[in-house]
XYZ file of C-alpha atoms in Angstrom:
413
model
C -12.454 17.166 -12.120
C -15.696 15.308 -12.493
C -15.225 11.669 -11.617
C -16.717 8.996 -13.872
C -19.956 7.413 -12.727
C -18.324 4.001 -12.488
C -14.850 2.475 -12.385
C -12.506 2.395 -15.356
C -12.132 -1.340 -15.887
C -8.937 -2.881 -17.231
C -8.813 -6.431 -18.539
C -6.283 -8.762 -20.102
C -8.045 -9.194 -23.424
C -8.661 -6.948 -26.416
C -10.974 -4.656 -24.539
C -14.638 -5.120 -25.485
C -16.885 -4.185 -22.600
C -20.328 -5.710 -22.778
C -21.215 -4.138 -19.451
C -19.839 -0.631 -19.877
C -20.592 1.362 -16.724
C -21.997 4.440 -18.385
C -18.508 5.531 -19.428
C -19.039 5.362 -23.157
C -19.796 2.821 -25.902
C -19.198 -0.867 -25.153
C -16.587 -1.090 -27.884
C -13.878 1.565 -27.659
C -13.852 4.236 -30.344
C -10.389 5.326 -31.537
C -10.122 9.096 -31.943
C -7.287 11.366 -33.075
C -7.106 14.334 -30.699
C -5.544 17.729 -31.363
C -5.192 19.922 -28.288
C -2.561 22.166 -26.757
C -1.383 22.227 -23.165
C -3.732 24.029 -20.796
C -6.762 23.692 -23.062
C -10.046 21.980 -22.231
C -11.148 21.760 -25.877
C -9.869 19.650 -28.744
C -10.687 18.836 -32.322
C -11.287 15.142 -32.911
C -11.691 12.727 -35.782
C -14.022 10.924 -36.287
C -16.675 13.318 -35.073
C -19.256 10.736 -34.013
C -19.585 7.537 -32.006
C -19.322 9.136 -28.603
C -21.177 11.709 -26.536
C -21.106 13.927 -23.472
C -20.386 12.012 -20.278
C -18.088 9.503 -21.953
C -14.639 8.776 -20.602
C -11.668 9.559 -22.857
C -8.362 7.826 -22.317
C -5.077 8.975 -23.930
C -1.869 6.899 -23.716
C 0.502 9.844 -24.196
C 4.277 9.794 -24.058
C 4.306 10.888 -20.416
C 1.554 8.655 -19.121
C -2.038 7.524 -19.360
C -4.508 10.324 -18.927
C -8.230 10.388 -18.309
C -10.835 13.071 -18.799
C -14.596 13.292 -19.167
C -16.191 14.668 -22.328
C -18.480 17.538 -21.304
C -19.887 18.273 -24.778
C -19.481 17.353 -28.445
C -20.248 19.864 -31.206
C -19.107 19.681 -34.835
C -16.058 17.615 -34.022
C -14.986 19.914 -31.181
C -14.785 18.238 -27.790
C -15.023 20.151 -24.542
C -13.701 18.396 -21.458
C -14.410 18.825 -17.775
C -10.799 19.786 -17.157
C -7.784 21.146 -18.959
C -5.153 18.803 -20.352
C -1.858 19.457 -18.631
C 0.357 19.064 -21.703
C 0.172 19.062 -25.480
C -1.659 16.102 -27.022
C -1.327 17.147 -30.637
C -2.072 14.182 -32.877
C -2.442 11.607 -30.112
C -4.662 8.573 -30.472
C -7.342 8.484 -27.796
C -9.952 5.922 -26.849
C -13.529 6.461 -25.772
C -15.466 3.762 -23.951
C -14.703 0.082 -23.581
C -12.277 -1.543 -21.200
C -8.639 -0.560 -21.333
C -6.474 -3.433 -22.517
C -3.321 -3.202 -20.377
C -1.398 -1.179 -17.824
C 2.001 -1.922 -19.363
C 3.889 0.998 -20.843
C 2.363 3.488 -18.433
C 4.900 5.808 -16.949
C 1.965 7.355 -15.156
C -1.649 6.506 -14.539
C -3.531 9.538 -13.385
C -6.597 11.671 -13.666
C -6.353 14.972 -15.487
C -8.225 17.124 -13.017
C -6.736 20.531 -12.401
C -9.353 22.314 -10.334
C -10.509 21.713 -6.779
C -14.166 20.977 -7.397
C -14.493 18.241 -4.743
C -15.980 15.611 -7.004
C -14.388 12.642 -5.238
C -12.350 9.640 -6.295
C -11.393 8.195 -9.656
C -11.366 4.406 -9.657
C -9.427 2.094 -11.947
C -10.291 -1.580 -11.517
C -8.404 -4.697 -12.581
C -10.869 -7.433 -13.370
C -11.194 -10.714 -11.482
C -8.166 -12.889 -12.311
C -6.315 -10.114 -14.161
C -2.613 -10.820 -14.749
C 0.012 -8.684 -16.431
C 3.793 -8.372 -16.694
C 5.111 -4.799 -16.500
C 8.675 -3.664 -17.214
C 8.863 -0.173 -15.668
C 7.722 1.871 -12.680
C 4.120 3.086 -12.651
C 3.485 6.446 -11.020
C 0.039 7.032 -9.549
C -0.780 10.705 -9.635
C -3.199 13.516 -10.311
C -2.393 16.367 -12.663
C -0.480 19.359 -11.366
C -2.567 21.477 -9.019
C -5.364 18.949 -8.543
C -6.540 18.740 -4.951
C -10.031 17.433 -5.511
C -10.296 13.827 -4.498
C -8.412 10.586 -4.297
C -7.266 8.064 -6.824
C -7.927 4.332 -6.468
C -6.340 1.420 -8.303
C -7.932 -1.801 -7.156
C -8.862 -5.334 -7.966
C -12.443 -5.570 -9.167
C -14.913 -5.544 -6.311
C -15.959 -9.087 -5.426
C -12.996 -10.684 -7.188
C -12.584 -14.410 -6.543
C -8.979 -14.358 -7.787
C -6.908 -11.358 -6.770
C -5.295 -9.619 -9.781
C -1.523 -10.208 -10.062
C 0.955 -7.697 -11.499
C 4.481 -8.995 -12.102
C 7.213 -6.379 -12.518
C 10.506 -7.184 -14.235
C 12.408 -3.947 -13.587
C 14.962 -3.013 -10.980
C 13.831 -0.187 -8.719
C 10.247 0.681 -7.787
C 7.100 -0.999 -9.025
C 4.644 1.689 -7.889
C 5.434 5.231 -6.810
C 2.777 7.396 -5.195
C 2.712 10.909 -6.628
C -0.884 11.607 -5.594
C -2.108 12.481 -2.121
C -4.851 10.206 -0.836
C -4.162 7.600 -3.529
C -5.143 4.024 -2.742
C -4.038 0.662 -4.086
C -6.335 -2.157 -3.049
C -6.888 -5.897 -3.483
C -3.998 -6.770 -5.798
C -0.865 -8.907 -5.579
C 2.558 -7.703 -6.678
C 5.464 -9.870 -7.782
C 8.968 -9.043 -8.932
C 10.816 -11.322 -11.341
C 13.966 -9.193 -11.781
C 17.102 -11.328 -11.827
C 18.636 -9.273 -9.002
C 16.354 -8.004 -6.234
C 18.811 -5.769 -4.332
C 17.234 -2.510 -5.567
C 13.604 -3.592 -5.898
C 10.787 -1.997 -3.909
C 7.093 -2.737 -4.361
C 5.765 0.655 -3.189
C 7.340 4.012 -2.470
C 6.125 7.596 -2.145
C 7.289 10.792 -3.796
C 7.852 14.110 -2.023
C 4.954 15.967 -0.373
C 2.418 13.202 -0.795
C -0.248 12.925 1.899
C -1.120 9.504 3.308
C -1.165 7.060 0.412
C -2.947 3.873 1.357
C -2.491 0.149 0.712
C -5.465 -2.104 1.484
C -5.439 -5.914 1.154
C -2.300 -5.813 -0.975
C -0.091 -8.928 -1.143
C 3.690 -8.636 -1.530
C 4.774 -12.087 -0.444
C 5.607 -14.411 -3.312
C 8.341 -16.828 -2.139
C 10.081 -16.869 -5.538
C 9.274 -13.603 -7.349
C 10.042 -11.373 -4.409
C 11.364 -7.896 -3.597
C 14.158 -6.457 -1.501
C 11.782 -4.110 0.372
C 8.000 -4.276 0.460
C 7.079 -0.673 1.334
C 9.642 2.139 1.632
C 8.567 5.743 2.302
C 11.417 8.214 2.550
C 10.745 11.336 0.439
C 10.880 14.779 2.019
C 7.571 16.262 3.076
C 5.608 13.049 2.590
C 3.339 11.978 5.419
C 3.850 8.297 5.962
C 1.635 5.554 4.672
C -1.445 3.587 5.689
C -1.355 -0.200 5.333
C -4.479 -2.171 6.216
C -4.891 -5.921 5.821
C -1.730 -6.281 3.740
C 0.531 -9.323 3.550
C 4.221 -8.472 3.220
C 6.721 -11.293 3.346
C 9.600 -13.210 1.809
C 11.437 -9.984 0.943
C 15.219 -9.910 1.226
C 15.381 -6.750 3.356
C 12.818 -4.874 5.484
C 9.113 -5.559 5.101
C 7.670 -2.083 5.799
C 10.096 0.806 6.231
C 8.768 4.369 6.835
C 11.688 6.787 6.986
C 10.099 10.242 6.911
C 9.811 13.167 9.307
C 6.530 14.585 10.581
C 4.559 11.660 9.266
C 1.585 9.722 10.582
C 2.046 6.100 9.606
C -0.602 3.478 10.359
C -0.019 -0.271 10.004
C -3.138 -2.210 11.004
C -4.224 -5.818 10.509
C -1.209 -6.760 8.393
C 0.939 -9.884 8.216
C 4.708 -9.252 7.992
C 6.764 -12.409 7.803
C 9.940 -14.132 6.634
C 11.703 -10.865 5.779
C 15.479 -11.065 5.557
C 15.923 -8.127 7.947
C 13.383 -6.320 10.170
C 9.693 -6.905 9.766
C 8.922 -3.240 10.459
C 11.423 -0.406 10.957
C 10.511 3.164 11.806
C 13.641 5.170 11.127
C 12.555 8.776 11.611
C 10.893 10.885 14.279
C 7.328 10.399 13.148
C 4.259 9.256 15.036
C 3.009 5.816 14.067
C 0.309 3.301 14.878
C 1.154 -0.408 14.749
C -1.886 -2.394 15.778
C -3.360 -5.893 15.393
C -0.591 -7.193 13.138
C 1.083 -10.590 12.886
C 4.886 -10.321 12.713
C 6.863 -13.534 12.574
C 9.865 -15.390 11.191
C 11.891 -12.305 10.277
C 15.689 -12.387 10.031
C 16.290 -9.633 12.591
C 13.972 -7.778 14.989
C 10.260 -8.032 14.456
C 9.939 -4.288 15.128
C 12.946 -1.974 15.111
C 12.162 1.501 16.473
C 15.252 3.740 16.480
C 13.051 6.820 16.017
C 9.454 7.912 16.419
C 6.650 7.782 18.956
C 4.608 4.640 18.465
C 1.384 3.067 19.648
C 2.117 -0.659 19.481
C -0.862 -2.725 20.554
C -2.674 -5.972 19.907
C 0.062 -7.609 17.853
C 1.453 -11.119 17.752
C 5.238 -10.853 17.438
C 6.763 -14.313 17.290
C 9.751 -16.387 16.252
C 11.883 -13.547 14.948
C 15.654 -14.112 14.888
C 16.293 -10.828 16.705
C 14.186 -9.137 19.369
C 10.437 -8.971 19.238
C 10.588 -5.186 19.714
C 13.826 -3.219 19.856
C 13.295 0.412 20.800
C 15.849 3.195 21.216
C 13.529 6.192 21.177
C 10.938 7.591 23.572
C 7.189 8.015 23.904
C 6.135 4.550 22.809
C 3.171 2.776 24.300
C 3.568 -0.988 24.052
C 0.655 -2.912 25.440
C -1.508 -6.009 24.992
C 0.828 -7.822 22.592
C 1.781 -11.507 22.537
C 5.568 -11.686 22.226
C 6.911 -15.213 21.899
C 9.875 -17.184 20.622
C 12.181 -14.258 19.847
C 15.796 -13.710 20.964
C 14.424 -11.168 23.473
C 10.916 -9.896 23.996
C 11.199 -6.103 24.388
C 14.602 -4.418 24.464
C 15.509 -0.851 25.353
C 18.626 0.280 23.550
C 20.293 3.514 22.514
C 18.950 6.663 24.145
C 15.498 5.436 25.149
C 14.450 6.647 28.597
C 12.625 4.156 30.797
C 10.038 6.589 32.104
C 9.242 7.979 28.673
C 7.850 4.668 27.441
C 4.859 2.715 28.706
C 4.933 -1.089 28.710
C 1.942 -2.993 30.063
C -0.295 -6.064 29.709
C 1.981 -7.922 27.306
C 2.050 -11.722 27.251
C 5.407 -13.485 26.937
C 6.497 -16.994 26.102
C 9.754 -18.661 25.091
C 11.897 -15.617 24.375
C 15.442 -16.989 24.484
C 17.286 -14.464 26.656
C 14.708 -12.334 28.439
C 11.191 -11.014 28.121
C 12.057 -7.399 28.928
C 15.554 -5.904 28.855
C 16.533 -2.373 29.825
C 13.189 -1.408 31.351
C 12.674 -1.705 35.085
C 8.915 -1.570 34.782
C 6.706 -3.802 32.700
C 3.270 -3.750 34.246
C 0.647 -6.494 34.412
C 2.662 -9.039 32.433
C 1.171 -12.407 31.498
C 3.947 -15.008 31.705
C 3.000 -18.145 29.791
C 4.442 -21.597 30.479
C 3.301 -23.210 27.219
C 3.136 -22.302 23.546
C -0.131 -20.351 23.102
C -0.505 -20.979 19.355
C -2.250 -23.770 17.466
C 0.642 -24.404 15.064
C 3.075 -21.524 14.700
C 5.440 -23.589 12.535
C 2.685 -23.865 9.940
C 1.700 -20.211 10.276
C -1.388 -20.823 12.446
C -1.204 -18.289 15.262
C -4.714 -18.803 16.571
C -4.786 -19.394 20.317
C -4.849 -23.043 21.385
C -6.592 -24.588 24.404
C -3.423 -25.648 26.209
C -2.980 -24.938 29.914
C -0.284 -22.354 30.419
C -0.709 -21.234 26.802
C -3.834 -20.218 24.966
C -6.096 -21.416 27.773
C -4.283 -19.175 30.246
C -4.798 -16.146 28.034
C -8.482 -16.944 27.795
C -8.839 -17.514 31.533
C -7.328 -14.111 32.270
C -9.698 -12.517 29.749
C -6.658 -11.437 27.780
C -7.669 -9.587 24.655
C -5.248 -8.454 21.988
C -5.344 -4.700 21.940
C -7.642 -4.566 24.922
């Protein structure tokens, strides 16, 4: 696969692209393509209006497919990579912006050889909005191992693109290893949310990534924000995401032998747990804000976790409920929960490390089931500016934020 020398830019209008990024003519050329599965050549009509280096886009029955034209000669197109199925008589488009995402069962590159050319990028323009009625699978063609796949809001966007899904089930499913979704907001307007999930991952997918993704609309919400459960998949990376107002669990990795990383996210007002790690995988949970959830902020029945630098506050259940071993829980602010940290199930005291956590206002106890919690900071006043309004910055109050500052307390330090 040779990646295009610029992003593939979607917009909400008819598709003229006055600033085409070297991907073809500014106005898309419609071409009829005749090619069989496994071929990297095709006959095309018309035979002009495009050239080598242009991007070709085919909305086939099984999904949207992209390829780069390597050469054009007498109406015969040669592509950088083989097409993975028959495209006999399909309409294709060369150049221009793509009009919509809707109707895509799949959005994926068509690379089938490991040539190491890097990532494909599909961008949604500043302010893009669209309503979509079925799951979109992000994937590369069978056998492609040569780079990631990125779907993102246009770089520098003032208004984050919003995609509203109307279907039950999944909105996005990761089929591609190292795929990334970035800088978009997802909503779900299905009448019943009980089976709706914003993101999931298919089997044997390596570390899909969500960056600056919002799944938090108070009205058009989901049952689960992120749910990774397929066999052989390796967790998920979430960075700077906002997941809230879902009816069930906010982020729910449930896979073996995974390496999940949740960093710099906000997880709030979920009907159940904010974060639940339900299988024996290793995970990182660092510098997140977890508050207002209907059960435990973090529920850890399985897995070995590094839990550091988080604010875990005002959850109906425990701040952290752990029933497995080999967790390191340190330098968190845990306030206003039913309990702070609770050992339950088969967790062994000596197999978990708890240190340098700050506690305030947990109803029953700060630490339950562990005999050792080292270097605690016990606050006598609310440390936050205005937690009720969602402002969890440290205040200047004695016994609260001022005490944390005076002890040189640093989240994650």
